[in-house]
XYZ file of C-alpha atoms in Angstrom:
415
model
C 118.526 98.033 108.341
C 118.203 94.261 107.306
C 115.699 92.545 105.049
C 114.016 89.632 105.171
C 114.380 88.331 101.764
C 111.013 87.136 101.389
C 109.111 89.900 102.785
C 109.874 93.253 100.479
C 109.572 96.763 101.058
C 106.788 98.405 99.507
C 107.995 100.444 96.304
C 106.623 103.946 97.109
C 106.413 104.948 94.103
C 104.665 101.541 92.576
C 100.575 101.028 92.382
C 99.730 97.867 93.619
C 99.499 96.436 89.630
C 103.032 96.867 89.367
C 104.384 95.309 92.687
C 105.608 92.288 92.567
C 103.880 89.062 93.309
C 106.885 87.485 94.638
C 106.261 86.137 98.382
C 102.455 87.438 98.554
C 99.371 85.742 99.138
C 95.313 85.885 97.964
C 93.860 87.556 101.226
C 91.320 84.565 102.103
C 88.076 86.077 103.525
C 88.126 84.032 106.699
C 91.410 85.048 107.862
C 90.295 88.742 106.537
C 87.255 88.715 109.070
C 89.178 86.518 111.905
C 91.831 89.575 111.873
C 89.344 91.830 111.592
C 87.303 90.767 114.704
C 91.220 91.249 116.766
C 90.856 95.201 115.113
C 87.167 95.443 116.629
C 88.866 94.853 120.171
C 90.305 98.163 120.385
C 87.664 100.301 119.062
C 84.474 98.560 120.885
C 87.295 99.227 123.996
C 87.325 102.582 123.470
C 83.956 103.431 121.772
C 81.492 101.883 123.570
C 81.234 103.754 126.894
C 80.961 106.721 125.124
C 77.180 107.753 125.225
C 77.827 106.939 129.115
C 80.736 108.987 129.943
C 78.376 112.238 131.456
C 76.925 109.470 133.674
C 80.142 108.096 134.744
C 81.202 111.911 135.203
C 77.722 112.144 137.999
C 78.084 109.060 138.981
C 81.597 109.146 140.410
C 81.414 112.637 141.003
C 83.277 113.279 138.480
C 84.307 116.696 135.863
C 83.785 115.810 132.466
C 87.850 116.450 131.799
C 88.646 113.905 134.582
C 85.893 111.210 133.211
C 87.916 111.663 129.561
C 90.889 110.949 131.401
C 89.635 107.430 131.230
C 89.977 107.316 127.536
C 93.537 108.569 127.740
C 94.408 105.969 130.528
C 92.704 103.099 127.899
C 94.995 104.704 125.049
C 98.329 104.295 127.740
C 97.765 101.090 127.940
C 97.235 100.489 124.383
C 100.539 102.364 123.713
C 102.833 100.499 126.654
C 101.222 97.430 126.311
C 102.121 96.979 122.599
C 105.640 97.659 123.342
C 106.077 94.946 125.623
C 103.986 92.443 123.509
C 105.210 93.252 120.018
C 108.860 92.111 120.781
C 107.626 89.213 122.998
C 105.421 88.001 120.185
C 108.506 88.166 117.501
C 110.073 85.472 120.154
C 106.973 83.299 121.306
C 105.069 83.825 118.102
C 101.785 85.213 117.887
C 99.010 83.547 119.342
C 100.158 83.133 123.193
C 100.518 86.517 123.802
C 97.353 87.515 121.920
C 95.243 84.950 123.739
C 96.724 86.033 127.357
C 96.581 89.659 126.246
C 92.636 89.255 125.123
C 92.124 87.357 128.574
C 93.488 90.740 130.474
C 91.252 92.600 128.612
C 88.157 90.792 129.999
C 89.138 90.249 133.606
C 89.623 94.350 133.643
C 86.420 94.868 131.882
C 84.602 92.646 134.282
C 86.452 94.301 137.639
C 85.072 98.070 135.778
C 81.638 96.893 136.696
C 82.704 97.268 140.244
C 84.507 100.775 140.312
C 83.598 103.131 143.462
C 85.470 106.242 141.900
C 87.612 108.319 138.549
C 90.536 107.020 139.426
C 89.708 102.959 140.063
C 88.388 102.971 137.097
C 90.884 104.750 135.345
C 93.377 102.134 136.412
C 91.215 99.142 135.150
C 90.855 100.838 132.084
C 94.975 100.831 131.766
C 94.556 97.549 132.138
C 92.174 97.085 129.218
C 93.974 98.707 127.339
C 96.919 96.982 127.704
C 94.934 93.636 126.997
C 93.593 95.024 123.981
C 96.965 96.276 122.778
C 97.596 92.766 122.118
C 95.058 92.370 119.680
C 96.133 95.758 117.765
C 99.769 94.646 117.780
C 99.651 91.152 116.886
C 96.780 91.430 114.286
C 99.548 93.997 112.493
C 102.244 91.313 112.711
C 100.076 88.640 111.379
C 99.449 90.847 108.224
C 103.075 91.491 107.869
C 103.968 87.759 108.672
C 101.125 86.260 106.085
C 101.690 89.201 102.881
C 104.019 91.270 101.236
C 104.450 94.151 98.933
C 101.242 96.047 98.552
C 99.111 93.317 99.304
C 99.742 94.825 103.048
C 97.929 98.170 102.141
C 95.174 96.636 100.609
C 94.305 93.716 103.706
C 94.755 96.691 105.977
C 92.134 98.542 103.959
C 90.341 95.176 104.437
C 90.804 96.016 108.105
C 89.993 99.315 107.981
C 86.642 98.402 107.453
C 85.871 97.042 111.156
C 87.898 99.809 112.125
C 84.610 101.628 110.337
C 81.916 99.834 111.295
C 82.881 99.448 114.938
C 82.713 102.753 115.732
C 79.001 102.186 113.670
C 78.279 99.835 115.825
C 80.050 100.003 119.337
C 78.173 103.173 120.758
C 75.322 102.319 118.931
C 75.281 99.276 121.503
C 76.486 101.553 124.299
C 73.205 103.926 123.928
C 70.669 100.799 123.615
C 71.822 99.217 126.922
C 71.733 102.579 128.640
C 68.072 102.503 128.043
C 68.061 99.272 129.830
C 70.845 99.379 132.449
C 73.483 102.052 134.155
C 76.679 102.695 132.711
C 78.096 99.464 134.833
C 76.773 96.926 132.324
C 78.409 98.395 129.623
C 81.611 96.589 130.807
C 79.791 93.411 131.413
C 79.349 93.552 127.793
C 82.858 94.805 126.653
C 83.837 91.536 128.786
C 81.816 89.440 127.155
C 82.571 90.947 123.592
C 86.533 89.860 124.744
C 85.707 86.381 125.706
C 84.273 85.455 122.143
C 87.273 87.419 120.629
C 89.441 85.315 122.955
C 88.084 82.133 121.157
C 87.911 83.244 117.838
C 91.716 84.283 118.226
C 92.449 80.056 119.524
C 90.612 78.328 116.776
C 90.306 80.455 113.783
C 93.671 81.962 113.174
C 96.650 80.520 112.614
C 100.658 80.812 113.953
C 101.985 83.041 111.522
C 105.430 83.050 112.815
C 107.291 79.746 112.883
C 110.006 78.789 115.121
C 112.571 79.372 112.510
C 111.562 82.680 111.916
C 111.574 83.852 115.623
C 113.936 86.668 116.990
C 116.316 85.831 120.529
C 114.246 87.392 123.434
C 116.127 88.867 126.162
C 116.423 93.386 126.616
C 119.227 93.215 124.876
C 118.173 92.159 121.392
C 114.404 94.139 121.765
C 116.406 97.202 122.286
C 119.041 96.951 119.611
C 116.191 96.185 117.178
C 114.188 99.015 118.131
C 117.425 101.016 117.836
C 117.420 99.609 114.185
C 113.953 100.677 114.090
C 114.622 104.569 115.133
C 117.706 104.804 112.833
C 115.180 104.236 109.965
C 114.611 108.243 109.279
C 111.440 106.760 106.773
C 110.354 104.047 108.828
C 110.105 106.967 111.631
C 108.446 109.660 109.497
C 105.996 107.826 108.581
C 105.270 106.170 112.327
C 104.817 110.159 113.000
C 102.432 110.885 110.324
C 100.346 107.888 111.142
C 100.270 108.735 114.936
C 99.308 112.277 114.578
C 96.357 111.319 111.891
C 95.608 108.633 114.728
C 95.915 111.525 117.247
C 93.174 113.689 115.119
C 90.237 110.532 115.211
C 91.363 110.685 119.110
C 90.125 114.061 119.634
C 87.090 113.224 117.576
C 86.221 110.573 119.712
C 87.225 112.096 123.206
C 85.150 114.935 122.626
C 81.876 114.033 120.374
C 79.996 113.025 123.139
C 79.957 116.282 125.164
C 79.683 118.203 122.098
C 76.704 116.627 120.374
C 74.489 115.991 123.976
C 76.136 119.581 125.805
C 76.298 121.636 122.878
C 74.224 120.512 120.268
C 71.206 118.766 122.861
C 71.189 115.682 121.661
C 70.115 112.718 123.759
C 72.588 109.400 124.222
C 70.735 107.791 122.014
C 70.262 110.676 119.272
C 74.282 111.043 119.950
C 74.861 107.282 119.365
C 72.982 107.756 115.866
C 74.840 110.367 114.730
C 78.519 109.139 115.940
C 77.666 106.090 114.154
C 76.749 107.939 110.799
C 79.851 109.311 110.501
C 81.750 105.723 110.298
C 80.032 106.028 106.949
C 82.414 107.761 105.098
C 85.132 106.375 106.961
C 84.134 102.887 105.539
C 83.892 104.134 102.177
C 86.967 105.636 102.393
C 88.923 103.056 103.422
C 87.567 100.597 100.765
C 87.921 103.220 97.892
C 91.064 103.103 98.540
C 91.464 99.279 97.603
C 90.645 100.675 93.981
C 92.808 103.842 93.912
C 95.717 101.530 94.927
C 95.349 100.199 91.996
C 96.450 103.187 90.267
C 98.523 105.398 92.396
C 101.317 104.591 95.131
C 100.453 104.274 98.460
C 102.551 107.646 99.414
C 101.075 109.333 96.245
C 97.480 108.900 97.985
C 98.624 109.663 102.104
C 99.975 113.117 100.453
C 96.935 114.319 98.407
C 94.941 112.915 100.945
C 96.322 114.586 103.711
C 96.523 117.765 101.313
C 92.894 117.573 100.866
C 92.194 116.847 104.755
C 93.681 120.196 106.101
C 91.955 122.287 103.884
C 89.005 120.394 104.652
C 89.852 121.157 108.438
C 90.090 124.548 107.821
C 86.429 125.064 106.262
C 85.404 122.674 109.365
C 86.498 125.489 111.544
C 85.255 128.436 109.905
C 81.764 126.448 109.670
C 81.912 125.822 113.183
C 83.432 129.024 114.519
C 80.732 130.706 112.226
C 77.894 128.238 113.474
C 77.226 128.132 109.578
C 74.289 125.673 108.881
C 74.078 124.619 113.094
C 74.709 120.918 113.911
C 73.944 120.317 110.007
C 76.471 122.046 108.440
C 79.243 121.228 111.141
C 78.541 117.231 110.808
C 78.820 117.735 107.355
C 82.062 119.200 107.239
C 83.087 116.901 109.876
C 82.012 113.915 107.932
C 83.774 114.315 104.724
C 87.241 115.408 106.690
C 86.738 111.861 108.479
C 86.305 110.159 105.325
C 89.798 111.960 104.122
C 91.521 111.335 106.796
C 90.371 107.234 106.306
C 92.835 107.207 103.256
C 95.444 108.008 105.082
C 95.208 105.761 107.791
C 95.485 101.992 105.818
C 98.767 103.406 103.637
C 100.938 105.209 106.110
C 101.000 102.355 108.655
C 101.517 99.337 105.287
C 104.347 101.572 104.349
C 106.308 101.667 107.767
C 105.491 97.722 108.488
C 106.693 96.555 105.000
C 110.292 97.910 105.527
C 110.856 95.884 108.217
C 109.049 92.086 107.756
C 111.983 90.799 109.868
C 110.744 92.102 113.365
C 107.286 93.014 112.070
C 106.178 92.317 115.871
C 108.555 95.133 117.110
C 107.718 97.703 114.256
C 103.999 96.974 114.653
C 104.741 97.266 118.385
C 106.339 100.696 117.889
C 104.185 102.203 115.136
C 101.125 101.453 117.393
C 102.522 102.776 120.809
C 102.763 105.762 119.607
C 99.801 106.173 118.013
C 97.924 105.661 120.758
C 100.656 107.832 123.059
C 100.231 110.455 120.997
C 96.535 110.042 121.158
C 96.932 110.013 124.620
C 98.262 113.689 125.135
C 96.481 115.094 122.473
C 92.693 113.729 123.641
C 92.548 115.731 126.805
C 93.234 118.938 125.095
C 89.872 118.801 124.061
C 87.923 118.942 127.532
C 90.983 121.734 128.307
C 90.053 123.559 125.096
C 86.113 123.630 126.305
C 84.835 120.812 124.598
C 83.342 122.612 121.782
C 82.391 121.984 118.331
C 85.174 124.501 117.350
C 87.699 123.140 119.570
C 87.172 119.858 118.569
C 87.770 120.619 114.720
C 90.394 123.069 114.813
C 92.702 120.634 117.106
C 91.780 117.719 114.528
C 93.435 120.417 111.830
C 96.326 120.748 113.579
C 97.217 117.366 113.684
C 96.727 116.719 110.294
C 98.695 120.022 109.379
C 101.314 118.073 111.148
C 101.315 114.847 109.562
C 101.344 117.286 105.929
C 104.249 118.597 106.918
C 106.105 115.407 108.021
C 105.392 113.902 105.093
C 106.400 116.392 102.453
C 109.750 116.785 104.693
C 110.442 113.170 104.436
C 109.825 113.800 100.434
C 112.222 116.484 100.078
C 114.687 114.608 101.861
C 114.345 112.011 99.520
C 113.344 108.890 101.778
């Protein structure tokens, strides 16, 4: 493994006070909410459709498992597309490929309005995702191009926060038009949404990566650095841990809406409401843990937090098994296991990216494929599983109970 001597591994062991300074700089807010608008892509992708998916499912005659297999072809995309563009933006530097990448992203969007079954739109949806995986990938490079140390944790907590509020706001948007219009101008929207994302991503953020600093392109060298990448037994643990705790807000998302309208009887607009709600705690999660890093070492808060997450996932299940409380008590439960899982999610990535500043395109590139690859198996499981409240929460569990277990592994061994 090589080190860029100006970009430093984050000591796992260190609270952000006692990092050092060397090579880091003040987040400024308007490159903070610039990134932060390339993080929205991704989610509003995903997200927004949601209240519309049992229309999509009549509409195109349609199961409900085959509708949610247009989630997992969005999250194949995300997870292919930011292996090609990682490595291609550590050679052409960032802003081409994000700009081209944003610019897929709406012409598939815009060609969705038009789909006559499943499976066409299935397709354009692995091409949205692909566009938006160059948002996800390259706004994760950028971070690791423009800070260091553990000021990488704390901007992705920064992050985080869209990552909390889109899902707030995204089917929020998704119900109101449905009052207005079919499922169809949804995407006109999501196309629209890209276009301004496309021109914040030209004149508000910078090239982070200057020619000196760019890697040789060419298969050879973007496979023998993400051999590099895979001989790093930490740098891979904690890709894992991320992916699966990814994986669990995946089967959240792929199977809320038939829960809370099929199940629980709410309306797409009562189901919008309470999807959003539950971004709550994920946003104060994620910006508690700007203060607690402070304090404690990134790896000191992903293992109490995923500690604290399982066993939360367990009472989740029993609730929901047990129908304790109704809808009440099983959002409630749900809630505060999101907002546990949200500390996980800013640390475990920052960790991975920092050991490698060198080809932070590439690591960002393979940390977020399989994320969303992951999230792409596990999702389905869901609608296989019944689509229940109990299904839902007890396959969440499991991935965390996963991540818990890769992560005190990787302790014991010492790495």
């Amino acid at each position: 493994m090589t080190a860029d001597d100006t970009l430093q591994p984050i000591a796992s062991d260190a609270p952000v006070g006692t990092a050092s300074a060397s090579g880091q700089e003040h987040p400024r807010v308007g490159t903070i909410v610039a990134l932060g608008s390339m993080t929205a892509l991704g989610p509003f992708t995903i997200d927004m459709y949601l209240p519309a998916l049992p229309d999509i499912a009549d509409a195109l005659d349609s199961s409900p498992s085959g509708v949610q297999l247009t989630i997992t072809g969005t999250l194949i995309g995300l997870a292919l597309g930011q292996l090609v563009i990682g490595p291609l933006s550590d050679t052409l530097g960032r802003k081409r490929p994000l700009v081209a990448g944003i610019a897929l992203h709406v012409v598939a969007a815009f060609l969705a309005v038009f789909a006559t079954s499943v499976t066409m739109l299935g397709v354009l949806r692995v091409f949205q995702g692909v566009g938006a995986a160059a948002a996800a990938v390259i706004t994760m490079a950028m971070v690791r191009d423009l800070y260091s140390g553990n000021t990488v944790a704390v901007v992705i907590s920064r992050l985080m926060l869209v990552l909390g509020v889109a899902p707030v706001i995204a089917p929020s948007v998704g119900g109101a038009l449905l009052v207005t219009v079919d499922w169809r101008g949804i995407f006109v929207v999501l196309a629209l949404i890209g276009v301004v994302i496309a021109l914040i991503a030209i004149f508000a953020l910078p090239e982070s990566l200057p020619p000196e600093r760019r890697r040789p392109g060419g298969l050879g060298p973007v496979l023998r650095t993400y051999g590099m990448l895979l001989r790093d037994h930490t740098f891979v643990s904690l890709t894992l841990v991320a992916s699966v705790v990814m994986a669990s807000l995946f089967v959240y998302v792929s199977g809320a809406s038939f829960v809370y309208q099929d199940q629980f009887g709410l309306d797409q607009q009562q189901f919008a409401l309470v999807f959003s709600a539950g971004a709550f705690s994920m946003i104060g999660a994620t910006q508690l843990n700007v203060r607690l890093l402070r304090r404690w070492s990134p790896r000191q808060i992903v293992q109490w937090s995923l500690t604290v997450a399982v066993a939360l996932g367990l009472v989740a299940v029993v609730v929901a098994f047990c129908e304790i409380g109704g809808m009440a008590g099983f959002v409630a439960a749900l809630w505060i296991m999101l907002g546990a899982v949200c500390f996980v999610l800013p640390n475990a990535p920052a960790l991975a990216l920092s050991r490698h500043g060198e080809a932070a395109g590439t690591a960002a590139a393979l940390l977020g494929s399989l994320q969303y690859a992951v999230g792409a198996v596990v999702a389905p499981l869901v609608g296989l599983l019944g689509n229940t409240s109990t299904a839902v929460v007890a396959s969440m569990t499991a991935c965390l109970a996963i991540a818990l277990a890769t992560m005190l592994a990787s302790a014991r061994r010492g790495v």
